[in-house]
Amino acid sequence: MTKYIIHGGYTRIKNKFNDMFFREILSGFKDSAKVLLVLFAREKEKWEMLEKREVDHLTKSRPDLKLKFDVANENIDKLVDQIKNSEVIYILGGANDPLKNIFKDIPNLKKLFKGKVVVGI
């Protein structure tokens, strides 16, 4: 079953609601999880900082899990493979157009998301 989690933003702020959000993302996993960070909605210069921040949030939320992270590739074929090989698709918020421009070119996106945790901010 696909699990969709939507968040209103400002995950960088430390509070109990954001802590619950990050725990919920990983709540169904027992030993490990593969997380794909989708950063297209933000400026490329910020990707490294965002990756570090979100990896830190998720790692701290479930220190008992072995987490493997990957950053989404702009090449559609590579991105499709990344989605197939991930268990969590974590889409950070920002500008809508860059996200739409990438996702519109992926055939059967809903099918690719099947059985995964899909997170949107």
C-alpha positions in Angstrom: 0.0 0.0 0.0 1.3 3.5 -0.8 1.5 5.9 2.1 1.3 9.6 1.3 2.4 12.1 3.9 1.9 15.8 3.3 3.5 18.5 5.5 2.9 22.3 5.5 6.6 23.2 5.5 9.2 24.8 7.8 10.6 21.4 8.7 13.9 23.1 9.7 12.2 24.4 12.9 12.8 22.1 15.8 9.4 21.3 17.5 7.4 18.3 18.5 5.2 18.4 15.3 8.2 18.2 13.0 9.7 15.4 15.2 6.5 13.5 14.8 6.5 14.1 11.0 10.0 12.7 10.6 9.2 9.7 12.8 6.0 9.0 10.7 8.0 8.9 7.5 10.0 6.0 8.8 7.4 4.4 11.1 6.8 1.3 8.9 10.5 0.3 8.6 12.2 -2.3 10.9 15.9 -2.4 10.0 16.6 -0.2 7.1 15.1 2.2 4.5 16.2 3.7 1.2 15.3 7.3 0.9 15.2 9.4 -2.3 15.5 13.1 -1.7 13.8 15.1 -4.4 15.2 18.6 -4.3 14.1 20.0 -7.8 11.8 22.6 -6.2 14.8 24.5 -4.7 17.8 26.3 -6.2 20.6 23.9 -7.1 23.1 25.9 -5.0 21.0 24.9 -1.9 20.8 21.1 -2.6 23.9 20.2 -0.6 22.7 22.1 2.5 19.2 20.7 2.1 20.5 17.1 1.7 22.6 17.4 4.9 19.7 19.0 6.8 17.1 16.4 5.8 19.5 13.4 6.3 20.2 14.8 9.8 16.5 15.1 10.6 15.6 11.6 9.4 18.7 10.0 10.9 18.0 11.5 14.3 14.3 10.6 14.1 15.1 6.8 13.9 18.7 6.1 15.0 17.8 2.4 15.1 17.5 2.3 11.3 20.2 1.9 8.7 19.2 4.6 6.2 20.6 4.9 2.7 20.1 8.3 1.0 20.2 9.3 -2.6 19.5 12.7 -4.3 17.1 12.6 -7.3 18.8 12.9 -10.7 17.5 15.3 -13.3 17.9 12.7 -16.0 14.5 11.0 -16.4 15.8 7.5 -17.0 18.1 7.7 -13.9 15.3 9.2 -11.9 12.9 6.4 -12.8 15.5 3.9 -11.6 16.0 5.8 -8.4 12.3 5.8 -7.7 12.1 2.1 -8.4 15.0 1.4 -6.0 13.8 3.6 -3.1 11.3 3.0 -0.4 10.7 6.6 0.6 10.3 9.4 -2.0 10.8 12.6 -0.1 9.8 15.7 -2.2 10.9 18.9 -0.6 8.9 22.0 -1.3 9.7 25.2 -3.0 8.7 26.3 -6.6 6.1 24.2 -8.3 7.2 24.6 -11.9 10.5 22.7 -11.6 8.8 19.8 -10.0 6.0 19.7 -12.6 8.5 20.0 -15.4 10.4 16.9 -14.2 7.4 14.7 -13.1 5.3 15.4 -16.2 7.9 13.5 -18.3 7.8 10.3 -16.1 5.3 7.8 -17.5 3.2 5.9 -15.0 4.5 7.9 -12.0 1.6 6.8 -9.8 2.5 3.2 -10.6 6.1 3.9 -9.7 5.0 5.2 -6.3 2.9 2.1 -5.5 3.9 0.5 -2.2 6.2 3.4 -1.2 6.1 6.2 1.3 5.7 9.4 -0.7 6.3 12.6 1.3 5.5 16.1 0.1 6.3 19.4 1.7 
